[in-house]
PDB file of C-alpha atoms and ligand atoms in Angstrom:
ATOM      1  CA  MET A   1      26.355  12.153  19.818  1.00 53.00           C
ATOM      2  CA  PRO A   2      24.845  13.252  16.492  1.00 56.00           C
ATOM      3  CA  GLY A   3      21.523  11.588  15.762  1.00 52.00           C
ATOM      4  CA  ALA A   4      21.266  10.086  19.210  1.00 62.00           C
ATOM      5  CA  THR A   5      18.146  12.124  19.945  1.00 80.00           C
ATOM      6  CA  ASP A   6      16.252  10.808  16.910  1.00 85.00           C
ATOM      7  CA  PRO A   7      14.187   7.845  18.110  1.00 88.00           C
ATOM      8  CA  TRP A   8      13.954   6.706  14.496  1.00 94.00           C
ATOM      9  CA  ASP A   9      17.693   6.564  14.002  1.00 95.00           C
ATOM     10  CA  VAL A  10      17.829   2.770  13.980  1.00 95.00           C
ATOM     11  CA  ALA A  11      14.858   2.514  11.624  1.00 96.00           C
ATOM     12  CA  ARG A  12      16.405   5.084   9.293  1.00 97.00           C
ATOM     13  CA  ARG A  13      19.566   3.041   9.057  1.00 97.00           C
ATOM     14  CA  ARG A  14      17.545  -0.133   8.488  1.00 97.00           C
ATOM     15  CA  VAL A  15      15.657   1.478   5.637  1.00 98.00           C
ATOM     16  CA  ALA A  16      18.849   3.003   4.207  1.00 98.00           C
ATOM     17  CA  GLN A  17      20.224  -0.514   3.945  1.00 98.00           C
ATOM     18  CA  GLN A  18      17.254  -1.405   1.712  1.00 98.00           C
ATOM     19  CA  ALA A  19      17.604   1.671  -0.503  1.00 98.00           C
ATOM     20  CA  HIS A  20      19.540  -0.136  -3.218  1.00 97.00           C
ATOM     21  CA  TYR A  21      16.540  -2.290  -4.098  1.00 98.00           C
ATOM     22  CA  LEU A  22      13.606  -0.084  -3.078  1.00 98.00           C
ATOM     23  CA  ARG A  23      12.291   2.469  -5.572  1.00 98.00           C
ATOM     24  CA  ASN A  24      10.112   5.513  -4.853  1.00 98.00           C
ATOM     25  CA  ALA A  25       6.878   5.730  -6.789  1.00 98.00           C
ATOM     26  CA  LEU A  26       7.122   8.137  -9.720  1.00 97.00           C
ATOM     27  CA  GLU A  27       5.198  11.404  -9.811  1.00 95.00           C
ATOM     28  CA  PRO A  28       1.941  11.222 -11.759  1.00 95.00           C
ATOM     29  CA  ALA A  29       2.452  12.260 -15.387  1.00 94.00           C
ATOM     30  CA  PRO A  30       1.177  11.304 -18.805  1.00 93.00           C
ATOM     31  CA  GLY A  31       2.090   7.625 -18.977  1.00 95.00           C
ATOM     32  CA  VAL A  32       2.181   7.206 -15.166  1.00 97.00           C
ATOM     33  CA  CYS A  33      -1.173   6.544 -13.487  1.00 98.00           C
ATOM     34  CA  TYR A  34      -1.895   9.122 -10.776  1.00 97.00           C
ATOM     35  CA  VAL A  35      -3.655   6.449  -8.710  1.00 98.00           C
ATOM     36  CA  CYS A  36      -1.366   3.409  -8.748  1.00 98.00           C
ATOM     37  CA  ARG A  37       1.786   4.861 -10.396  1.00 98.00           C
ATOM     38  CA  GLY A  38       1.774   2.036 -12.914  1.00 98.00           C
ATOM     39  CA  PRO A  39       1.842   2.472 -16.680  1.00 97.00           C
ATOM     40  CA  ALA A  40      -0.956   4.410 -18.321  1.00 96.00           C
ATOM     41  CA  GLY A  41      -1.231   4.998 -22.058  1.00 89.00           C
ATOM     42  CA  ALA A  42       1.276   7.585 -23.255  1.00 86.00           C
ATOM     43  CA  GLU A  43      -1.210  10.442 -23.105  1.00 88.00           C
ATOM     44  CA  TRP A  44      -3.241   9.276 -20.145  1.00 88.00           C
ATOM     45  CA  THR A  45      -2.901  10.100 -16.489  1.00 91.00           C
ATOM     46  CA  ARG A  46      -4.686   7.072 -15.195  1.00 95.00           C
ATOM     47  CA  CYS A  47      -4.464   3.440 -16.220  1.00 97.00           C
ATOM     48  CA  TYR A  48      -7.274   1.373 -17.635  1.00 96.00           C
ATOM     49  CA  THR A  49      -7.605  -0.772 -14.492  1.00 97.00           C
ATOM     50  CA  CYS A  50      -7.791   2.162 -12.073  1.00 98.00           C
ATOM     51  CA  ASP A  51     -10.240   3.835 -14.430  1.00 97.00           C
ATOM     52  CA  GLN A  52     -12.512   0.782 -14.264  1.00 97.00           C
ATOM     53  CA  HIS A  53     -12.301   0.658 -10.472  1.00 97.00           C
ATOM     54  CA  LEU A  54     -13.006   4.366 -10.064  1.00 97.00           C
ATOM     55  CA  ARG A  55     -16.017   4.128 -12.356  1.00 97.00           C
ATOM     56  CA  ALA A  56     -17.340   1.219 -10.304  1.00 97.00           C
ATOM     57  CA  ALA A  57     -16.585   2.524  -6.817  1.00 97.00           C
ATOM     58  CA  GLN A  58     -17.088   6.247  -7.515  1.00 97.00           C
ATOM     59  CA  ALA A  59     -16.841   8.241  -4.289  1.00 98.00           C
ATOM     60  CA  LEU A  60     -16.364   5.063  -2.294  1.00 98.00           C
ATOM     61  CA  ALA A  61     -12.962   4.437  -3.880  1.00 98.00           C
ATOM     62  CA  ALA A  62      -9.905   5.215  -1.768  1.00 98.00           C
ATOM     63  CA  ASP A  63      -9.281   8.950  -1.383  1.00 98.00           C
ATOM     64  CA  ALA A  64      -5.568   8.350  -1.808  1.00 98.00           C
ATOM     65  CA  VAL A  65      -3.394   5.467  -2.920  1.00 98.00           C
ATOM     66  CA  VAL A  66       0.196   5.708  -1.791  1.00 98.00           C
ATOM     67  CA  PRO A  67       2.721   3.065  -2.811  1.00 98.00           C
ATOM     68  CA  ILE A  68       5.827   3.227  -0.640  1.00 98.00           C
ATOM     69  CA  SER A  69       8.020   1.515  -3.233  1.00 98.00           C
ATOM     70  CA  TYR A  70       7.812  -0.368  -6.496  1.00 98.00           C
ATOM     71  CA  ALA A  71       8.232  -4.126  -6.095  1.00 98.00           C
ATOM     72  CA  VAL A  72       9.696  -5.606  -9.262  1.00 98.00           C
ATOM     73  CA  LYS A  73       8.727  -9.225  -9.812  1.00 98.00           C
ATOM     74  CA  GLY A  74      11.670 -11.524  -9.119  1.00 97.00           C
ATOM     75  CA  ARG A  75      13.608  -8.844  -7.231  1.00 97.00           C
ATOM     76  CA  GLN A  76      14.292  -8.396  -3.550  1.00 97.00           C
ATOM     77  CA  HIS A  77      11.372  -6.258  -2.387  1.00 98.00           C
ATOM     78  CA  ALA A  78       8.824  -8.450  -4.193  1.00 98.00           C
ATOM     79  CA  HIS A  79      10.508 -11.457  -2.637  1.00 98.00           C
ATOM     80  CA  ALA A  80      10.315  -9.929   0.838  1.00 98.00           C
ATOM     81  CA  LEU A  81       6.618  -9.100   0.398  1.00 97.00           C
ATOM     82  CA  ALA A  82       5.898 -12.743  -0.368  1.00 96.00           C
ATOM     83  CA  ALA A  83       8.352 -14.244   2.113  1.00 96.00           C
ATOM     84  CA  TYR A  84       7.145 -12.348   5.187  1.00 96.00           C
ATOM     85  CA  LYS A  85       3.890 -14.286   4.905  1.00 93.00           C
ATOM     86  CA  ALA A  86       5.603 -17.682   5.063  1.00 91.00           C
ATOM     87  CA  LYS A  87       4.843 -19.982   7.959  1.00 88.00           C
ATOM     88  CA  PHE A  88       8.275 -19.329   9.475  1.00 90.00           C
ATOM     89  CA  PRO A  89       9.377 -16.003   8.002  1.00 91.00           C
ATOM     90  CA  ALA A  90      12.939 -14.801   8.350  1.00 94.00           C
ATOM     91  CA  ARG A  91      13.231 -12.258  11.169  1.00 95.00           C
ATOM     92  CA  GLU A  92      15.403 -10.061   8.959  1.00 96.00           C
ATOM     93  CA  ILE A  93      12.695  -9.711   6.328  1.00 97.00           C
ATOM     94  CA  GLN A  94      10.061  -8.885   8.927  1.00 97.00           C
ATOM     95  CA  THR A  95      12.252  -6.283  10.597  1.00 97.00           C
ATOM     96  CA  ASN A  96      13.043  -4.659   7.254  1.00 98.00           C
ATOM     97  CA  LEU A  97       9.400  -4.359   6.229  1.00 98.00           C
ATOM     98  CA  LEU A  98       8.218  -3.197   9.630  1.00 98.00           C
ATOM     99  CA  ASN A  99      10.851  -0.472   9.776  1.00 98.00           C
ATOM    100  CA  LEU A 100      10.039   0.598   6.233  1.00 98.00           C
ATOM    101  CA  LEU A 101       6.346   0.926   7.039  1.00 98.00           C
ATOM    102  CA  LEU A 102       6.629   2.562  10.452  1.00 98.00           C
ATOM    103  CA  LEU A 103       9.237   5.053   9.335  1.00 98.00           C
ATOM    104  CA  PHE A 104       7.129   5.910   6.304  1.00 98.00           C
ATOM    105  CA  LEU A 105       4.090   6.495   8.513  1.00 98.00           C
ATOM    106  CA  THR A 106       6.111   8.639  10.885  1.00 97.00           C
ATOM    107  CA  ASP A 107       7.614  10.796   8.176  1.00 97.00           C
ATOM    108  CA  HIS A 108       4.764  10.962   5.660  1.00 98.00           C
ATOM    109  CA  HIS A 109       1.410  10.390   7.376  1.00 97.00           C
ATOM    110  CA  GLY A 110       0.833  14.130   7.101  1.00 97.00           C
ATOM    111  CA  CYS A 111       1.367  14.038   3.324  1.00 98.00           C
ATOM    112  CA  VAL A 112      -1.094  11.165   2.989  1.00 98.00           C
ATOM    113  CA  ALA A 113      -3.630  12.867   5.253  1.00 98.00           C
ATOM    114  CA  LYS A 114      -3.395  16.083   3.271  1.00 98.00           C
ATOM    115  CA  VAL A 115      -4.005  14.481  -0.120  1.00 98.00           C
ATOM    116  CA  ALA A 116      -6.831  12.305   1.279  1.00 98.00           C
ATOM    117  CA  ARG A 117      -8.319  15.269   3.189  1.00 98.00           C
ATOM    118  CA  VAL A 118      -8.056  13.396   6.467  1.00 98.00           C
ATOM    119  CA  GLN A 119      -8.180  15.612   9.550  1.00 98.00           C
ATOM    120  CA  GLN A 120      -7.304  12.923  12.035  1.00 97.00           C
ATOM    121  CA  TRP A 121      -6.822   9.196  11.579  1.00 97.00           C
ATOM    122  CA  THR A 122      -9.355   7.259  13.617  1.00 97.00           C
ATOM    123  CA  HIS A 123      -8.762   3.667  12.511  1.00 98.00           C
ATOM    124  CA  ALA A 124      -6.301   1.407  10.758  1.00 98.00           C
ATOM    125  CA  ALA A 125      -7.283  -1.591   8.652  1.00 98.00           C
ATOM    126  CA  VAL A 126      -5.558  -4.230   6.585  1.00 97.00           C
ATOM    127  CA  VAL A 127      -6.964  -5.621   3.354  1.00 96.00           C
ATOM    128  CA  PRO A 128      -7.887  -9.207   4.259  1.00 91.00           C
ATOM    129  CA  SER A 129      -6.261 -12.122   2.573  1.00 84.00           C
ATOM    130  CA  THR A 130      -8.547 -13.692  -0.016  1.00 72.00           C
ATOM    131  CA  ARG A 131      -6.546 -16.891  -0.302  1.00 71.00           C
ATOM    132  CA  GLY A 132      -8.322 -18.861   2.370  1.00 63.00           C
ATOM    133  CA  ARG A 133      -5.825 -17.970   5.050  1.00 66.00           C
ATOM    134  CA  THR A 134      -7.361 -18.150   8.484  1.00 71.00           C
ATOM    135  CA  GLY A 135      -6.426 -16.138  11.525  1.00 80.00           C
ATOM    136  CA  GLU A 136      -4.888 -12.718  11.733  1.00 88.00           C
ATOM    137  CA  HIS A 137      -3.424 -11.185   8.576  1.00 93.00           C
ATOM    138  CA  PRO A 138       0.410 -11.352   8.549  1.00 94.00           C
ATOM    139  CA  LEU A 139       0.644  -7.591   8.021  1.00 96.00           C
ATOM    140  CA  ARG A 140      -1.460  -6.947  11.093  1.00 95.00           C
ATOM    141  CA  THR A 141       0.607  -9.454  13.053  1.00 94.00           C
ATOM    142  CA  LEU A 142       3.751  -7.696  11.874  1.00 95.00           C
ATOM    143  CA  ILE A 143       2.477  -4.290  12.996  1.00 96.00           C
ATOM    144  CA  GLY A 144       1.215  -5.650  16.304  1.00 94.00           C
ATOM    145  CA  THR A 145       0.490  -2.823  18.719  1.00 93.00           C
ATOM    146  CA  GLN A 146       2.678  -0.239  16.998  1.00 94.00           C
ATOM    147  CA  LEU A 147      -0.190   1.964  15.794  1.00 94.00           C
ATOM    148  CA  ARG A 148      -2.096   4.165  18.193  1.00 89.00           C
ATOM    149  CA  PHE A 149      -5.600   3.811  16.766  1.00 91.00           C
ATOM    150  CA  PRO A 150      -8.053   0.910  16.790  1.00 96.00           C
ATOM    151  CA  TRP A 151      -8.363  -1.553  13.942  1.00 97.00           C
ATOM    152  CA  ALA A 152     -11.392  -1.649  11.677  1.00 97.00           C
ATOM    153  CA  GLN A 153     -12.005  -5.275  10.840  1.00 96.00           C
ATOM    154  CA  LEU A 154     -12.756  -6.475   7.307  1.00 96.00           C
ATOM    155  CA  THR A 155     -13.690 -10.036   6.365  1.00 94.00           C
ATOM    156  CA  ALA A 156     -13.480 -11.576   2.899  1.00 93.00           C
ATOM    157  CA  ASN A 157     -16.631 -12.857   1.218  1.00 94.00           C
ATOM    158  CA  ALA A 158     -16.000 -16.598   0.781  1.00 91.00           C
ATOM    159  CA  GLU A 159     -18.291 -16.712  -2.244  1.00 93.00           C
ATOM    160  CA  ILE A 160     -15.954 -14.665  -4.411  1.00 93.00           C
ATOM    161  CA  PRO A 161     -13.159 -16.724  -5.986  1.00 91.00           C
ATOM    162  CA  PRO A 162      -9.871 -15.711  -4.327  1.00 86.00           C
ATOM    163  CA  GLU A 163      -8.107 -15.515  -7.685  1.00 86.00           C
ATOM    164  CA  SER A 164     -10.542 -12.884  -8.971  1.00 88.00           C
ATOM    165  CA  ARG A 165      -8.721  -9.720  -9.956  1.00 88.00           C
ATOM    166  CA  ALA A 166     -11.879  -7.714 -10.411  1.00 91.00           C
ATOM    167  CA  PHE A 167     -13.457  -5.078  -8.226  1.00 95.00           C
ATOM    168  CA  HIS A 168     -16.434  -6.445  -6.275  1.00 96.00           C
ATOM    169  CA  TYR A 169     -18.968  -4.408  -4.313  1.00 96.00           C
ATOM    170  CA  ASP A 170     -19.363  -7.285  -1.864  1.00 96.00           C
ATOM    171  CA  ARG A 171     -15.855  -8.663  -1.757  1.00 96.00           C
ATOM    172  CA  PHE A 172     -15.364  -7.658   1.877  1.00 96.00           C
ATOM    173  CA  PHE A 173     -17.615  -7.132   4.857  1.00 95.00           C
ATOM    174  CA  VAL A 174     -16.901  -4.756   7.678  1.00 97.00           C
ATOM    175  CA  THR A 175     -17.377  -6.351  11.084  1.00 94.00           C
ATOM    176  CA  THR A 176     -16.488  -3.309  13.201  1.00 92.00           C
ATOM    177  CA  ASN A 177     -19.360  -1.174  14.464  1.00 91.00           C
ATOM    178  CA  ASP A 178     -19.476   2.594  14.658  1.00 92.00           C
ATOM    179  CA  LEU A 179     -17.365   3.495  11.642  1.00 96.00           C
ATOM    180  CA  GLY A 180     -19.535   6.559  11.022  1.00 96.00           C
ATOM    181  CA  GLY A 181     -17.248   9.400   9.975  1.00 97.00           C
ATOM    182  CA  ALA A 182     -14.149   7.233  10.388  1.00 98.00           C
ATOM    183  CA  GLN A 183     -10.897   8.280   8.726  1.00 98.00           C
ATOM    184  CA  VAL A 184      -9.153   5.048   7.909  1.00 98.00           C
ATOM    185  CA  LEU A 185      -5.555   4.221   7.147  1.00 98.00           C
ATOM    186  CA  LEU A 186      -5.902   1.146   4.935  1.00 98.00           C
ATOM    187  CA  LEU A 187      -2.748  -0.943   4.671  1.00 98.00           C
ATOM    188  CA  ASP A 188      -1.775  -3.679   2.257  1.00 98.00           C
ATOM    189  CA  ASP A 189       1.452  -5.387   1.318  1.00 97.00           C
ATOM    190  CA  THR A 190       1.216  -5.531  -2.473  1.00 97.00           C
ATOM    191  CA  TRP A 191      -0.831  -3.617  -5.040  1.00 97.00           C
ATOM    192  CA  THR A 192      -1.193  -5.638  -8.218  1.00 96.00           C
ATOM    193  CA  THR A 193      -4.455  -4.558  -9.865  1.00 96.00           C
ATOM    194  CA  GLY A 194      -5.758  -2.587  -6.894  1.00 97.00           C
ATOM    195  CA  ALA A 195      -9.087  -4.417  -7.030  1.00 97.00           C
ATOM    196  CA  ARG A 196      -8.755  -5.706  -3.474  1.00 96.00           C
ATOM    197  CA  VAL A 197      -7.784  -2.323  -2.030  1.00 98.00           C
ATOM    198  CA  GLN A 198     -10.628  -0.542  -3.839  1.00 98.00           C
ATOM    199  CA  SER A 199     -13.119  -3.238  -2.829  1.00 98.00           C
ATOM    200  CA  ALA A 200     -11.953  -2.804   0.786  1.00 98.00           C
ATOM    201  CA  SER A 201     -12.294   0.972   0.557  1.00 98.00           C
ATOM    202  CA  TYR A 202     -15.784   0.544  -0.852  1.00 98.00           C
ATOM    203  CA  ALA A 203     -16.757  -1.736   2.059  1.00 98.00           C
ATOM    204  CA  LEU A 204     -15.321   0.661   4.654  1.00 98.00           C
ATOM    205  CA  LYS A 205     -17.097   3.669   3.219  1.00 98.00           C
ATOM    206  CA  ARG A 206     -20.348   1.809   2.831  1.00 98.00           C
ATOM    207  CA  ALA A 207     -20.030   1.026   6.542  1.00 98.00           C
ATOM    208  CA  GLY A 208     -19.803   4.735   7.220  1.00 98.00           C
ATOM    209  CA  ALA A 209     -16.130   5.659   6.853  1.00 98.00           C
ATOM    210  CA  ALA A 210     -15.739   9.215   5.608  1.00 98.00           C
ATOM    211  CA  ARG A 211     -12.177   8.882   4.337  1.00 98.00           C
ATOM    212  CA  VAL A 212      -9.967   5.993   3.318  1.00 98.00           C
ATOM    213  CA  ALA A 213      -6.306   6.364   2.416  1.00 98.00           C
ATOM    214  CA  ALA A 214      -4.462   3.287   1.206  1.00 98.00           C
ATOM    215  CA  ILE A 215      -0.756   2.795   1.789  1.00 98.00           C
ATOM    216  CA  VAL A 216       0.877  -0.203   0.138  1.00 98.00           C
ATOM    217  CA  LEU A 217       4.380  -1.483   0.772  1.00 98.00           C
ATOM    218  CA  GLY A 218       4.914  -2.535  -2.812  1.00 98.00           C
ATOM    219  CA  ARG A 219       3.477  -1.531  -6.183  1.00 98.00           C
ATOM    220  CA  HIS A 220       3.946  -4.765  -8.115  1.00 98.00           C
ATOM    221  CA  VAL A 221       5.911  -4.401 -11.356  1.00 98.00           C
ATOM    222  CA  ASN A 222       5.845  -7.031 -14.059  1.00 97.00           C
ATOM    223  CA  PRO A 223       9.003  -6.435 -16.089  1.00 97.00           C
ATOM    224  CA  GLY A 224       7.777  -8.909 -18.715  1.00 96.00           C
ATOM    225  CA  TYR A 225       5.041  -6.472 -19.719  1.00 95.00           C
ATOM    226  CA  ASP A 226       6.204  -3.903 -22.254  1.00 95.00           C
ATOM    227  CA  GLY A 227       4.069  -1.169 -20.708  1.00 95.00           C
ATOM    228  CA  TRP A 228       6.374  -1.102 -17.690  1.00 97.00           C
ATOM    229  CA  LYS A 229       9.552  -0.468 -19.718  1.00 97.00           C
ATOM    230  CA  PRO A 230       9.489   3.365 -19.611  1.00 96.00           C
ATOM    231  CA  ILE A 231       8.899   3.338 -15.828  1.00 97.00           C
ATOM    232  CA  LEU A 232      11.589   0.721 -15.236  1.00 98.00           C
ATOM    233  CA  GLU A 233      14.000   2.816 -17.248  1.00 97.00           C
ATOM    234  CA  LEU A 234      13.278   5.865 -15.089  1.00 97.00           C
ATOM    235  CA  ILE A 235      13.669   4.095 -11.759  1.00 97.00           C
ATOM    236  CA  LYS A 236      16.504   1.698 -12.427  1.00 96.00           C
ATOM    237  CA  ASN A 237      19.297   3.921 -11.103  1.00 96.00           C
ATOM    238  CA  GLU A 238      17.293   5.760  -8.449  1.00 98.00           C
ATOM    239  CA  PRO A 239      17.844   4.281  -4.987  1.00 98.00           C
ATOM    240  CA  TYR A 240      15.064   4.834  -2.476  1.00 98.00           C
ATOM    241  CA  ARG A 241      14.928   8.212  -0.734  1.00 98.00           C
ATOM    242  CA  GLN A 242      13.274   8.311   2.691  1.00 98.00           C
ATOM    243  CA  GLU A 243      12.749  12.044   2.645  1.00 97.00           C
ATOM    244  CA  THR A 244      10.064  11.990  -0.030  1.00 98.00           C
ATOM    245  CA  CYS A 245       6.908  10.040  -0.845  1.00 98.00           C
ATOM    246  CA  ALA A 246       4.421   9.512  -3.647  1.00 97.00           C
ATOM    247  CA  VAL A 247       2.252  12.381  -2.359  1.00 97.00           C
ATOM    248  CA  HIS A 248       4.912  14.455  -0.671  1.00 97.00           C
ATOM    249  CA  VAL A 249       3.965  17.865   0.661  1.00 91.00           C
TER     250      VAL A 249
HETATM  251 ZN1   ZN B 301      -3.550   2.838 -12.091  1.00 58.18          ZN
HETATM  252 ZN1   ZN B 302       5.745  12.762   2.118  1.00 58.18          ZN
END
């Protein structure tokens, strides 16, 4: 039977069913930030916000940022990325996101590793919730035991207001020992400003991690902001393609 030998066959079909509302991140170009794939000024290759974060974090910023898909505010992927965190999330939404993430990791972890100069992943981590949620992060719960490497644990600094959208050197603390030389796959659901991801990368590297590559399920898009219009125009009729990624090799 064709395809029967591909263990990812079911996941591929699951993700294909989401293709009509998922959108691949655009290639970096003038006007498209090479870090977050959001809008940059017409002649710029990185956006003001990423520029600020990179100036602050320097070499401790993430070595790669890889959005799996855009998540347009008010549309289905953005909805799913909020809804999976509900107290009683719909199984369908969880299954969709989990398949999207695991299939992406299977197909494209080599692309991410190459651009981040990772030789071998040693740890995974999720960016902690800063909204006073207690217990395990929903993304980590969703992934469960599906990754082969140990988790590096980050904890949010309770003294920083959760609504802060700024980069903070001390926003997160690492509570895992022996991260010296670690090569970390840092996962988050939504990238809005990137401040939380870059603060998490900073904390991981300060704790000894050598490399941090961030993969986010959704690059938040605010269609009410004029700066997004050229990007929205380019992606509107481009259903998601599994065979490529934001840093495809
Ligand atoms: Zn950016
Ligand atoms: Zn790829």
